[in-house]
Coordinates of C-alpha atoms in Angstrom, one line a residue:
Chain Q
M341 CA 55.0 16.5 24.2
S342 CA 53.0 18.0 20.7
T343 CA 53.0 21.7 20.5
R344 CA 49.5 23.3 19.9
T345 CA 49.3 25.9 17.5
E346 CA 45.7 26.7 17.9
P347 CA 44.6 29.4 19.9
V348 CA 42.5 29.2 22.9
W349 CA 39.1 30.5 21.6
M350 CA 39.7 28.3 18.5
R351 CA 40.1 25.3 20.7
R352 CA 37.2 26.2 22.6
L353 CA 35.1 26.7 20.0
L354 CA 36.0 23.4 18.2
I355 CA 35.5 21.6 21.2
G356 CA 32.3 23.2 21.8
A357 CA 30.9 22.3 18.3
A358 CA 32.1 18.7 18.7
L359 CA 30.1 18.2 22.0
T360 CA 26.9 20.3 20.7
F361 CA 26.8 17.9 17.8
L362 CA 27.0 14.7 19.9
M363 CA 24.4 16.2 22.3
L364 CA 22.2 16.5 19.3
F365 CA 22.7 13.5 17.5
L366 CA 23.5 11.1 20.0
F367 CA 22.8 11.8 23.5
L368 CA 19.5 13.3 22.8
P369 CA 18.0 10.6 20.9
L370 CA 19.6 8.1 23.1
S371 CA 17.9 9.6 26.3
A372 CA 14.8 9.8 24.3
V373 CA 14.6 6.3 23.8
F374 CA 15.0 5.3 27.3
L375 CA 12.6 8.3 28.6
N376 CA 9.9 6.9 26.2
G377 CA 10.3 3.4 26.8
L378 CA 9.7 4.6 30.6
G379 CA 7.3 7.0 29.8
K380 CA 4.4 5.2 31.3
G381 CA 6.1 3.7 34.3
I382 CA 8.5 0.8 34.9
A383 CA 5.6 -1.8 35.0
V384 CA 4.5 -1.1 31.8
Y385 CA 8.1 -1.2 30.4
F386 CA 8.7 -4.6 31.8
Q387 CA 5.5 -5.8 30.6
A388 CA 6.4 -4.7 27.1
L389 CA 9.6 -6.6 27.1
T390 CA 7.9 -9.8 28.8
E391 CA 5.0 -10.2 26.7
P392 CA 5.1 -13.4 24.5
N393 CA 5.8 -11.9 21.1
A394 CA 8.8 -9.6 22.8
L395 CA 10.2 -12.5 24.2
A396 CA 10.1 -14.6 20.8
A397 CA 11.8 -11.7 19.2
I398 CA 14.5 -11.7 21.7
R399 CA 14.9 -15.3 21.7
L400 CA 15.2 -15.6 17.7
T401 CA 17.7 -12.5 18.1
V402 CA 19.9 -14.1 20.7
V403 CA 19.7 -17.7 18.7
T404 CA 20.5 -15.9 15.4
A405 CA 23.7 -14.2 17.2
L406 CA 24.7 -17.5 18.6
I407 CA 24.7 -19.4 15.4
A408 CA 26.3 -16.5 13.3
V409 CA 28.9 -15.3 15.6
P410 CA 30.7 -18.4 16.1
L411 CA 30.5 -19.2 12.3
N412 CA 32.0 -16.0 11.7
L413 CA 34.6 -16.7 14.2
L414 CA 35.8 -19.9 12.3
F415 CA 35.4 -18.2 8.7
G416 CA 37.2 -15.0 10.0
I417 CA 40.3 -17.0 11.7
A418 CA 40.4 -19.6 8.6
A419 CA 40.2 -16.8 6.1
S420 CA 42.7 -14.3 7.9
W421 CA 45.2 -17.0 8.6
A422 CA 44.9 -18.2 4.9
I423 CA 45.4 -14.3 3.6
A424 CA 47.8 -13.3 6.0
K425 CA 50.1 -16.6 6.1
F426 CA 50.2 -18.0 2.7
D427 CA 50.6 -17.0 -0.8
F428 CA 48.1 -18.7 -3.2
W429 CA 46.3 -18.0 -6.4
G430 CA 43.3 -15.8 -6.1
K431 CA 44.3 -14.2 -2.9
D432 CA 43.1 -10.8 -4.2
L433 CA 39.9 -11.9 -5.2
L434 CA 39.1 -13.6 -1.8
I435 CA 39.9 -10.3 -0.2
T436 CA 37.5 -8.6 -2.3
L437 CA 35.0 -11.0 -1.8
I438 CA 35.3 -10.8 1.9
D439 CA 34.4 -7.2 1.6
L440 CA 31.6 -7.5 -0.4
P441 CA 29.0 -7.8 2.2
L442 CA 30.0 -4.5 3.3
S443 CA 29.6 -2.7 -0.2
V444 CA 26.2 -4.0 -1.0
S445 CA 23.1 -2.5 0.8
P446 CA 21.9 -5.1 3.3
V447 CA 18.7 -5.2 1.3
I448 CA 20.3 -6.7 -1.5
S449 CA 21.8 -9.0 0.9
G450 CA 18.6 -10.4 1.9
L451 CA 17.4 -10.4 -1.5
I452 CA 19.9 -12.9 -2.8
Y453 CA 18.5 -15.3 -0.5
I454 CA 15.0 -14.9 -1.5
L455 CA 16.4 -15.5 -5.2
L456 CA 18.1 -18.5 -4.1
F457 CA 15.5 -19.9 -1.7
G458 CA 12.3 -18.2 -2.3
A459 CA 9.3 -19.9 -4.3
Q460 CA 10.8 -18.9 -7.6
G461 CA 14.3 -20.1 -7.1
P462 CA 16.4 -22.9 -8.2
F463 CA 16.1 -25.0 -4.9
A464 CA 12.3 -24.3 -4.5
P465 CA 11.0 -27.6 -5.9
W466 CA 13.9 -29.7 -3.8
L467 CA 13.0 -27.6 -0.9
M468 CA 9.4 -28.1 -1.1
E469 CA 9.5 -31.7 -1.7
H470 CA 11.2 -32.3 1.6
G471 CA 9.4 -29.8 3.6
I472 CA 12.3 -27.7 4.1
K473 CA 11.1 -23.8 5.0
I474 CA 14.1 -21.5 4.6
I475 CA 12.6 -18.2 3.4
F476 CA 10.2 -16.4 6.0
A477 CA 11.5 -18.7 8.5
P478 CA 14.5 -18.4 11.2
P479 CA 16.9 -20.5 8.6
A480 CA 16.9 -17.2 6.2
I481 CA 17.1 -15.0 9.0
I482 CA 20.4 -16.6 10.4
L483 CA 22.0 -17.1 6.5
A484 CA 21.1 -13.4 6.2
T485 CA 22.7 -12.3 9.2
I486 CA 25.8 -14.4 8.7
F487 CA 26.3 -12.9 5.0
V488 CA 26.0 -9.4 6.5
T489 CA 28.5 -9.9 9.5
F490 CA 31.2 -12.3 8.1
P491 CA 33.6 -10.0 6.9
I492 CA 34.0 -8.6 10.5
V493 CA 36.3 -10.8 12.0
A494 CA 38.5 -11.4 9.2
R495 CA 39.1 -7.4 8.7
E496 CA 40.2 -7.1 12.4
L497 CA 42.4 -10.1 12.3
I498 CA 44.1 -9.7 8.7
P499 CA 46.1 -6.5 9.5
V500 CA 47.4 -8.3 13.1
M501 CA 48.3 -11.3 11.4
K502 CA 50.4 -9.8 8.8
A503 CA 52.1 -7.4 11.1
Q504 CA 53.0 -10.6 13.1
G505 CA 54.4 -12.5 10.0
N506 CA 55.7 -16.2 10.4
D507 CA 58.4 -16.2 12.4
E508 CA 56.9 -17.6 15.6
E509 CA 55.1 -20.3 13.8
E510 CA 58.0 -21.3 12.2
A511 CA 59.8 -21.3 15.4
A512 CA 57.0 -23.6 16.9
M513 CA 57.4 -26.1 14.3
T514 CA 61.0 -26.5 14.7
L515 CA 60.3 -27.3 18.4
G516 CA 58.3 -29.9 17.5
A517 CA 54.9 -28.6 17.7
S518 CA 51.8 -29.9 15.4
G519 CA 50.1 -27.5 13.3
F520 CA 47.3 -27.8 15.7
Q521 CA 49.5 -26.8 18.9
T522 CA 51.1 -23.9 16.9
F523 CA 47.8 -22.7 16.2
W524 CA 46.4 -23.0 19.7
R525 CA 49.7 -22.3 21.6
V526 CA 51.4 -19.6 19.4
T527 CA 49.1 -18.0 16.9
L528 CA 45.8 -17.7 18.8
P529 CA 47.4 -16.2 22.1
N530 CA 48.7 -13.6 19.6
I531 CA 45.7 -12.5 18.3
K532 CA 43.3 -12.8 20.9
W533 CA 42.5 -9.4 21.8
G534 CA 41.7 -8.7 17.7
L535 CA 39.5 -11.7 17.9
L536 CA 37.6 -10.7 20.6
Y537 CA 37.0 -7.1 19.2
G538 CA 35.8 -8.5 16.1
V539 CA 33.5 -10.9 17.8
I540 CA 32.2 -7.9 19.8
L541 CA 31.6 -6.0 16.6
S542 CA 30.1 -9.0 14.7
N543 CA 27.9 -9.7 17.6
A544 CA 26.6 -6.3 17.8
R545 CA 25.8 -6.1 14.1
A546 CA 24.1 -9.7 14.2
M547 CA 21.8 -8.5 16.9
G548 CA 20.8 -5.1 15.4
E549 CA 20.5 -6.2 11.5
F550 CA 17.5 -4.8 9.9
G551 CA 17.7 -4.4 6.4
A552 CA 18.9 -8.0 5.3
V553 CA 16.9 -9.9 8.0
S554 CA 13.7 -7.6 7.0
V555 CA 13.5 -8.6 3.2
V556 CA 13.8 -12.4 4.1
S557 CA 11.7 -12.7 7.7
G558 CA 8.1 -12.2 6.5
H559 CA 7.3 -10.6 9.8
I560 CA 5.2 -13.1 11.2
R561 CA 4.9 -12.3 15.0
G562 CA 6.2 -14.5 17.6
Q563 CA 8.0 -16.6 14.7
T564 CA 10.1 -14.9 12.5
N565 CA 10.5 -11.3 13.9
T566 CA 13.8 -10.3 15.5
L567 CA 14.0 -7.4 17.9
P568 CA 14.8 -4.9 15.5
L569 CA 11.7 -6.2 13.3
H570 CA 9.4 -6.3 16.4
I571 CA 10.2 -2.6 17.0
E572 CA 9.3 -1.5 13.8
I573 CA 6.3 -3.6 13.9
L574 CA 5.3 -2.1 17.3
Y575 CA 6.2 1.4 16.1
N576 CA 3.8 1.3 12.8
E577 CA 1.3 0.2 15.2
Y578 CA 1.6 3.7 17.4
N579 CA 2.5 1.4 20.3
F580 CA 5.4 3.9 21.2
T581 CA 5.8 3.0 24.7
A582 CA 6.4 -1.1 24.0
A583 CA 8.5 0.2 20.8
F584 CA 10.7 2.3 22.9
A585 CA 11.1 -0.3 25.4
A586 CA 12.3 -3.0 23.0
A587 CA 14.6 -0.5 21.4
S588 CA 16.0 0.3 24.9
L589 CA 17.3 -3.1 25.0
L590 CA 19.1 -2.5 21.8
A591 CA 20.5 0.7 23.0
M592 CA 21.9 -0.9 25.9
L593 CA 23.3 -3.7 23.8
A594 CA 25.0 -0.7 21.9
I595 CA 26.5 0.6 25.3
V596 CA 27.6 -2.4 26.8
T597 CA 29.4 -3.3 23.1
L598 CA 31.0 0.4 23.3
V599 CA 32.2 -0.3 26.8
L600 CA 33.8 -3.6 25.8
K601 CA 34.9 -2.0 22.6
S602 CA 37.1 0.7 24.2
I603 CA 38.1 -1.9 27.0
I604 CA 39.7 -4.2 24.6
E605 CA 40.7 -1.6 22.0
F606 CA 43.2 -0.4 24.9
K607 CA 44.7 -4.0 25.0
Y608 CA 44.4 -4.4 21.3
R609 CA 46.4 -1.3 20.5
A610 CA 49.2 -2.6 22.9
E611 CA 49.2 -5.9 20.9
L612 CA 49.3 -4.1 17.5
R613 CA 52.0 -1.8 18.4
A614 CA 54.0 -4.7 19.8
A615 CA 53.7 -6.3 16.5
V616 CA 54.5 -3.4 14.7
K617 CA 57.5 -2.7 16.8
T618 CA 59.1 -6.4 16.3
E619 CA 58.3 -5.7 12.8
N620 CA 60.3 -2.4 12.6
H621 CA 63.2 -4.5 14.0
K622 CA 63.7 -6.0 10.7
Chain S
M1027 CA 75.1 -35.8 13.3
S1028 CA 76.4 -35.6 9.3
I1029 CA 74.5 -33.8 6.9
K1030 CA 74.8 -34.1 3.1
V1031 CA 73.3 -31.7 0.7
D1032 CA 73.0 -33.2 -2.7
K1033 CA 72.4 -31.0 -5.6
V1034 CA 70.0 -28.8 -4.3
T1035 CA 68.3 -26.5 -6.4
K1036 CA 65.5 -24.0 -5.1
T1037 CA 64.0 -21.2 -7.4
F1038 CA 61.7 -18.4 -6.4
G1039 CA 59.7 -17.0 -9.2
Q1040 CA 62.7 -16.2 -11.5
F1041 CA 65.2 -15.9 -9.1
K1042 CA 67.5 -18.9 -8.7
A1043 CA 68.1 -19.1 -4.8
L1044 CA 70.3 -22.4 -4.8
D1045 CA 71.7 -23.8 -8.2
E1046 CA 72.8 -27.8 -7.7
V1047 CA 74.3 -27.1 -4.4
S1048 CA 76.0 -30.2 -3.0
L1049 CA 77.7 -29.8 0.5
D1050 CA 79.2 -32.4 3.2
I1051 CA 79.0 -31.5 6.7
N1052 CA 80.6 -33.8 9.4
T1053 CA 79.5 -34.6 13.0
G1054 CA 80.6 -32.0 15.5
E1055 CA 81.5 -29.3 12.8
L1056 CA 81.0 -25.7 13.4
I1057 CA 80.2 -24.4 10.0
A1058 CA 79.9 -20.8 8.6
L1059 CA 77.8 -20.4 5.4
L1060 CA 79.1 -17.0 4.3
G1061 CA 78.3 -15.0 1.3
P1062 CA 76.3 -11.7 0.5
S1063 CA 73.1 -11.2 0.8
G1064 CA 71.1 -13.2 -2.1
S1065 CA 73.7 -15.8 -2.2
G1066 CA 71.4 -18.1 -1.0
K1067 CA 72.7 -18.9 2.3
T1068 CA 69.5 -18.5 4.1
T1069 CA 67.9 -20.4 1.7
L1070 CA 69.9 -23.7 2.2
L1071 CA 69.8 -23.1 6.0
R1072 CA 66.0 -23.0 5.8
I1073 CA 65.8 -26.1 3.6
I1074 CA 68.1 -28.1 5.9
A1075 CA 65.6 -27.2 8.5
G1076 CA 62.6 -28.1 6.5
L1077 CA 61.4 -24.5 6.4
E1078 CA 61.3 -24.6 2.7
T1079 CA 61.3 -27.2 -0.1
A1080 CA 63.9 -27.9 -2.6
E1081 CA 62.7 -28.5 -6.1
A1082 CA 65.3 -30.8 -6.6
G1083 CA 68.3 -32.5 -4.8
E1084 CA 68.2 -34.2 -1.3
I1085 CA 69.2 -33.4 2.2
L1086 CA 70.6 -36.5 4.0
F1087 CA 70.8 -36.5 7.7
H1088 CA 73.1 -39.4 8.9
G1089 CA 72.8 -40.7 5.4
E1090 CA 69.0 -41.1 5.7
D1091 CA 66.7 -38.8 3.1
T1092 CA 64.9 -36.3 4.9
K1093 CA 62.1 -35.8 2.1
E1094 CA 59.2 -37.1 4.1
T1095 CA 60.2 -35.8 7.3
K1096 CA 58.2 -33.0 8.5
V1097 CA 59.7 -30.0 10.0
K1098 CA 58.6 -30.9 13.7
D1099 CA 60.2 -34.4 13.1
R1100 CA 63.4 -33.2 12.1
N1101 CA 64.8 -32.3 15.5
V1102 CA 66.7 -29.5 14.4
G1103 CA 67.4 -26.5 16.6
F1104 CA 66.8 -23.4 14.7
V1105 CA 67.6 -20.1 15.9
F1106 CA 65.9 -17.0 13.6
Q1107 CA 67.5 -14.0 13.0
H1108 CA 65.0 -11.9 14.7
Y1109 CA 64.8 -14.6 17.5
A1110 CA 61.3 -15.1 17.0
L1111 CA 60.5 -15.5 20.6
F1112 CA 56.7 -16.1 21.6
R1113 CA 56.2 -12.7 22.9
H1114 CA 53.3 -13.8 25.1
M1115 CA 55.1 -16.1 27.0
T1116 CA 57.4 -15.8 29.7
V1117 CA 61.0 -16.6 29.0
F1118 CA 60.6 -19.8 31.1
E1119 CA 57.7 -21.0 29.1
N1120 CA 59.6 -20.1 25.9
I1121 CA 62.2 -22.4 26.6
A1122 CA 59.9 -24.9 28.1
F1123 CA 57.8 -25.0 24.8
G1124 CA 59.5 -27.6 23.0
L1125 CA 59.2 -29.7 25.9
R1126 CA 55.5 -29.3 26.6
V1127 CA 54.5 -29.9 22.8
K1128 CA 56.1 -33.6 22.8
P1129 CA 53.5 -36.3 22.6
K1130 CA 52.3 -37.6 26.0
H1131 CA 54.2 -40.7 26.4
L1132 CA 57.5 -38.7 25.5
R1133 CA 56.6 -35.4 27.6
P1134 CA 58.7 -34.9 30.8
T1135 CA 57.1 -34.1 33.9
D1136 CA 56.4 -30.4 35.1
A1137 CA 59.4 -31.1 37.5
Q1138 CA 61.5 -32.3 35.1
I1139 CA 60.6 -29.3 32.5
K1140 CA 61.3 -26.7 35.3
E1141 CA 64.8 -28.4 36.0
R1142 CA 65.7 -28.7 32.3
V1143 CA 64.7 -25.0 31.6
H1144 CA 66.8 -23.7 34.7
E1145 CA 69.8 -26.0 33.7
L1146 CA 69.4 -24.3 30.2
L1147 CA 69.2 -20.8 31.4
R1148 CA 72.3 -21.4 33.7
L1149 CA 74.0 -22.6 30.4
V1150 CA 73.1 -19.5 28.7
Q1151 CA 73.8 -17.4 31.6
L1152 CA 70.7 -15.7 32.0
D1153 CA 69.0 -17.6 35.0
W1154 CA 67.5 -14.6 36.7
V1155 CA 65.5 -13.4 33.7
A1156 CA 62.8 -16.7 33.7
N1157 CA 60.0 -14.8 34.6
R1158 CA 60.3 -11.9 32.3
Y1159 CA 58.8 -11.6 28.8
P1160 CA 61.1 -11.2 25.4
A1161 CA 60.0 -7.5 25.3
Q1162 CA 62.1 -6.7 28.6
L1163 CA 65.2 -8.1 27.4
S1164 CA 68.0 -6.8 25.3
G1165 CA 69.1 -8.0 21.9
G1166 CA 71.7 -10.0 23.1
Q1167 CA 69.6 -11.7 25.9
R1168 CA 66.9 -12.5 23.4
Q1169 CA 69.6 -14.1 21.1
R1170 CA 70.7 -16.4 24.3
I1171 CA 67.0 -17.3 24.9
A1172 CA 66.4 -18.0 21.5
L1173 CA 69.6 -20.6 21.4
A1174 CA 68.4 -22.1 24.9
R1175 CA 65.0 -22.6 23.5
A1176 CA 66.3 -24.3 20.1
L1177 CA 68.7 -26.3 22.5
A1178 CA 65.7 -27.8 24.9
I1179 CA 64.6 -30.3 22.3
E1180 CA 68.2 -31.6 22.3
P1181 CA 68.5 -31.0 18.8
R1182 CA 70.6 -33.0 16.5
V1183 CA 71.9 -29.9 14.7
L1184 CA 71.7 -26.5 15.3
L1185 CA 71.1 -24.1 12.4
L1186 CA 71.6 -20.2 13.1
D1187 CA 70.1 -17.5 10.9
E1188 CA 72.6 -14.2 11.0
P1189 CA 72.9 -15.1 14.7
F1190 CA 74.5 -11.7 15.7
G1191 CA 73.3 -9.6 12.9
S1192 CA 71.0 -7.2 14.6
L1193 CA 73.2 -6.6 17.4
D1194 CA 75.6 -3.9 18.1
A1195 CA 79.3 -4.4 17.8
Q1196 CA 80.3 -4.8 21.3
V1197 CA 77.8 -7.4 21.9
R1198 CA 78.3 -9.2 18.7
K1199 CA 82.1 -9.6 19.8
E1200 CA 81.2 -11.2 22.9
L1201 CA 78.5 -13.5 21.9
R1202 CA 80.9 -14.7 19.0
Q1203 CA 83.3 -15.9 21.3
W1204 CA 80.7 -17.2 23.3
L1205 CA 79.2 -19.2 20.7
R1206 CA 82.9 -20.8 19.8
R1207 CA 83.4 -21.7 23.5
F1208 CA 79.7 -23.1 23.9
H1209 CA 80.3 -25.4 20.7
D1210 CA 83.7 -26.4 21.9
D1211 CA 81.8 -27.8 25.1
L1212 CA 78.9 -29.3 23.5
H1213 CA 80.1 -30.5 20.4
I1214 CA 76.8 -30.2 18.3
T1215 CA 76.9 -30.0 14.6
T1216 CA 76.4 -26.2 13.8
L1217 CA 75.6 -24.3 11.0
F1218 CA 75.5 -20.5 11.0
V1219 CA 74.8 -18.0 8.2
T1220 CA 76.6 -14.7 8.3
H1221 CA 77.5 -12.0 5.5
D1222 CA 80.4 -10.7 8.0
Q1223 CA 83.6 -12.5 6.6
E1224 CA 85.3 -11.7 10.3
E1225 CA 82.9 -13.3 12.0
A1226 CA 83.2 -16.5 10.0
L1227 CA 87.1 -16.6 9.9
E1228 CA 87.0 -16.0 13.8
V1229 CA 84.3 -18.7 14.7
A1230 CA 83.7 -21.6 12.3
D1231 CA 86.2 -24.7 12.0
K1232 CA 84.8 -24.4 8.3
I1233 CA 83.7 -21.8 5.9
V1234 CA 81.4 -22.3 3.0
V1235 CA 81.5 -19.1 0.5
M1236 CA 78.6 -19.1 -1.3
N1237 CA 77.6 -16.6 -4.2
K1238 CA 74.7 -16.4 -6.5
G1239 CA 73.4 -19.4 -5.6
K1240 CA 76.3 -21.6 -5.5
I1241 CA 79.2 -22.8 -3.5
E1242 CA 82.3 -21.0 -4.4
Q1243 CA 84.8 -22.7 -2.0
V1244 CA 84.7 -24.9 1.3
G1245 CA 87.6 -25.0 3.8
S1246 CA 89.1 -24.1 6.7
P1247 CA 89.4 -20.2 7.6
Q1248 CA 93.2 -20.4 6.7
D1249 CA 92.2 -22.2 3.6
V1250 CA 89.7 -19.7 2.3
Y1251 CA 91.7 -16.7 3.4
H1252 CA 95.1 -17.8 2.3
N1253 CA 94.2 -19.9 -0.9
P1254 CA 90.9 -18.5 -2.3
A1255 CA 89.4 -20.4 -5.2
S1256 CA 87.8 -17.7 -6.9
V1257 CA 88.2 -14.0 -7.5
F1258 CA 84.8 -13.8 -5.7
V1259 CA 86.1 -15.4 -2.5
L1260 CA 89.5 -13.5 -2.6
N1261 CA 87.5 -10.0 -2.7
F1262 CA 85.0 -11.3 0.0
L1263 CA 87.2 -12.3 2.4
G1264 CA 88.7 -9.1 2.8
N1265 CA 90.6 -6.1 0.7
V1266 CA 93.2 -7.2 -2.0
N1267 CA 95.6 -5.4 -4.2
I1268 CA 95.5 -6.9 -7.5
F1269 CA 98.9 -6.5 -9.6
H1270 CA 97.9 -5.8 -13.2
A1271 CA 101.6 -5.9 -14.0
R1272 CA 102.2 -9.4 -15.4
I1273 CA 105.5 -11.4 -15.2
E1274 CA 106.3 -13.5 -17.9
E1275 CA 109.4 -15.6 -16.8
E1276 CA 110.8 -18.1 -14.3
Q1277 CA 108.4 -20.9 -12.6
G1278 CA 106.4 -23.0 -14.8
A1279 CA 105.5 -22.1 -18.3
A1280 CA 107.7 -19.4 -19.7
G1281 CA 106.0 -16.7 -21.1
K1282 CA 102.4 -17.3 -19.5
P1283 CA 101.2 -14.5 -17.7
R1284 CA 100.8 -14.9 -14.0
R1285 CA 98.3 -12.9 -12.0
M1286 CA 98.9 -12.0 -8.5
Y1287 CA 97.5 -10.2 -5.6
V1288 CA 98.8 -8.9 -1.8
R1289 CA 96.4 -8.2 1.1
P1290 CA 96.7 -4.5 2.6
H1291 CA 98.8 -5.8 5.4
Q1292 CA 101.2 -7.8 3.3
L1293 CA 102.8 -4.2 1.8
T1294 CA 105.8 -2.9 3.6
V1295 CA 105.7 1.0 3.4
S1296 CA 109.2 2.7 3.5
R1297 CA 111.0 5.9 2.4
F1298 CA 113.4 4.3 0.1
S1299 CA 112.9 1.4 -2.3
L1300 CA 113.6 -1.8 -0.9
S1301 CA 113.9 -4.1 -3.7
A1302 CA 113.2 -4.4 -7.3
D1303 CA 109.8 -5.1 -6.4
S1304 CA 109.0 -2.0 -4.8
V1305 CA 106.6 0.4 -6.4
K1306 CA 106.5 4.2 -5.9
A1307 CA 103.2 5.9 -5.0
A1308 CA 101.6 9.0 -3.3
I1309 CA 100.0 8.7 -0.2
T1310 CA 96.1 10.0 -1.0
F1311 CA 94.3 9.3 2.4
I1312 CA 95.4 8.2 5.9
N1313 CA 92.7 6.7 8.7
P1314 CA 94.6 6.5 11.7
A1315 CA 91.9 5.2 13.7
G1316 CA 91.8 1.5 14.6
S1317 CA 94.0 -1.3 15.6
M1318 CA 95.8 -0.7 12.1
V1319 CA 96.5 2.7 10.3
K1320 CA 94.7 2.1 6.7
I1321 CA 96.2 4.0 3.7
D1322 CA 95.4 4.5 0.1
A1323 CA 98.2 5.2 -2.1
K1324 CA 98.5 6.0 -6.0
S1325 CA 101.3 4.9 -8.2
R1326 CA 102.3 6.7 -11.0
Q1327 CA 100.4 4.6 -13.4
G1328 CA 97.4 5.4 -11.4
E1329 CA 96.8 2.2 -9.6
I1330 CA 95.2 2.4 -6.0
F1331 CA 97.0 0.4 -3.3
Q1332 CA 95.0 -0.4 0.0
V1333 CA 98.0 -0.6 2.8
E1334 CA 97.4 -1.3 6.6
V1335 CA 100.6 -0.6 8.6
S1336 CA 100.9 -0.9 12.6
Q1337 CA 100.5 2.0 14.6
E1338 CA 104.3 2.1 15.4
E1339 CA 105.4 2.0 11.9
H1340 CA 103.2 4.9 11.4
A1341 CA 104.6 6.6 14.1
Q1342 CA 107.7 5.7 12.9
L1343 CA 107.6 6.8 9.5
K1344 CA 105.8 9.9 10.2
L1345 CA 103.4 9.5 7.1
A1346 CA 101.4 12.2 5.6
K1347 CA 99.1 12.7 2.7
N1348 CA 100.9 13.4 -0.3
D1349 CA 104.2 12.0 0.7
E1350 CA 106.1 9.9 -1.6
V1351 CA 106.6 6.2 -0.3
F1352 CA 107.5 2.9 -1.5
L1353 CA 105.5 -0.3 -1.5
T1354 CA 106.8 -3.6 -1.2
P1355 CA 105.2 -6.9 -1.0
K1356 CA 106.1 -9.2 1.8
K1357 CA 104.3 -12.0 0.0
I1358 CA 102.9 -12.2 -3.2
T1359 CA 100.1 -14.8 -4.1
Y1360 CA 99.9 -16.3 -7.7
C1361 CA 96.5 -17.2 -8.6
E1362 CA 95.6 -20.1 -11.2
Y1363 CA 92.5 -18.3 -12.2
D1364 CA 91.9 -14.8 -14.2
I1365 CA 91.4 -11.9 -12.0

């Protein structure tokens, strides 16, 4: 039991301030989204979500996430495995590079792809010749999303894997397990909560990404609009009800993510604690 | 299975962990690799298991070079210092692991696995913890489960890295004797790493004393204790009093200085001089706790002697601090090397 030194009035003041802040900046805007979306009745709300352009935006968002998240999962496991379990030349550089997408503005992340694959880019002639369209088409959206989200899984896994060390993998090998068996039966079960946590975060980011995607999308209705872009267009056209209806979908995604996140965090903390505990025995 | 270590060298950066180490291990021996930390003993064990690769030299299993044999195909049972039990598996699954990862045509059926696991659990006297997780076991229990897991694959050789290192004194003692009996029953070639000389002397058939990446001496416990081959072994295997006085007469080459030492329990304490060899000294410290009473005494020349006497002698002599006593060696050992 920790000793509390703050007097009662201080505690109440602090809690009150925190709650007021949350009300103003979180609950109020969030409820505004739902109230505005449902402002003209439930029928209008559903109509806004089922019109062809909205459906196309939802579909593109889901497809993007379905491609970007599994790829990040693979990359994240590979990178964190390499970083946590092996020493190699250029490891620090790799760690820095993994963090790069988090430290540059998403607009830049989008621009990179315009510069690479756009009409002035080095690959433009070849792409033209073969009739492949990347910029202002779904491929660029998917690429930009992968770029923006790729550090997330790796960043979650590296600390867990580092804390757990190599002992169990070595034990598995001496017991006759192949590399794949070791990974599947020993490493993966030990990191599963951290992995799930990373996947959920990276999914939320993939579905909600605006900046990078906006630069490369071209905003073609029904074709290259993701949900966040669709919302922006509706809003700019003063179609507030439809904009908020679509926004409420993203808000719900955020809420589901938060709930899942806290459930996993609870399990994940136990996993991390166990890892740290065995570490301390050493 | 016999193991031959032939001129194995291993460096970590600037640090030479093993320096042309050679060692022969016969089938069925129980061997202790004894040395201080950094002496290369764990590295040698890991190279034998295939967890590290040697830069130079060979490891031969039964006369066959193992360079091309991967860890998973070496069929060695390795028990890690911190057990390395699979934390997300029950004790049962931990022990069954080595059987479940076998290639399909060699894999036992579920019923056979179950039988084998319970047989091993009975062997380590822990049949009742099958459904627990490693976190729910005590240190000594984890150690025995780690051993059972290593034995499940019927290894040709058993390698144990500081097997009792992280256990408390009481459990250590018990497990030590248990390992000795266990080896007497199974006769599997076993190597264990330890920095505890008492442990090595008590358990092993043969002790390999290592220091700074080299082997100092290989021999039976009696051998390394009574005939240490170097100053290092002499000092590492227990406290020792080195006589700086030199005898220059009799036996062998006349006039050649001879060095000698006496272990603490080989000195007799008396109130009166017993022989010409007796040395007068003043007691500076007495610790009567333990099976033997430990005494430090200082001679007039300023030499400090470590002495161990039995509780009975201590009671009889009524020794106290600052008492003047005579120390007489029961046995002097001459060395062939410089001390």
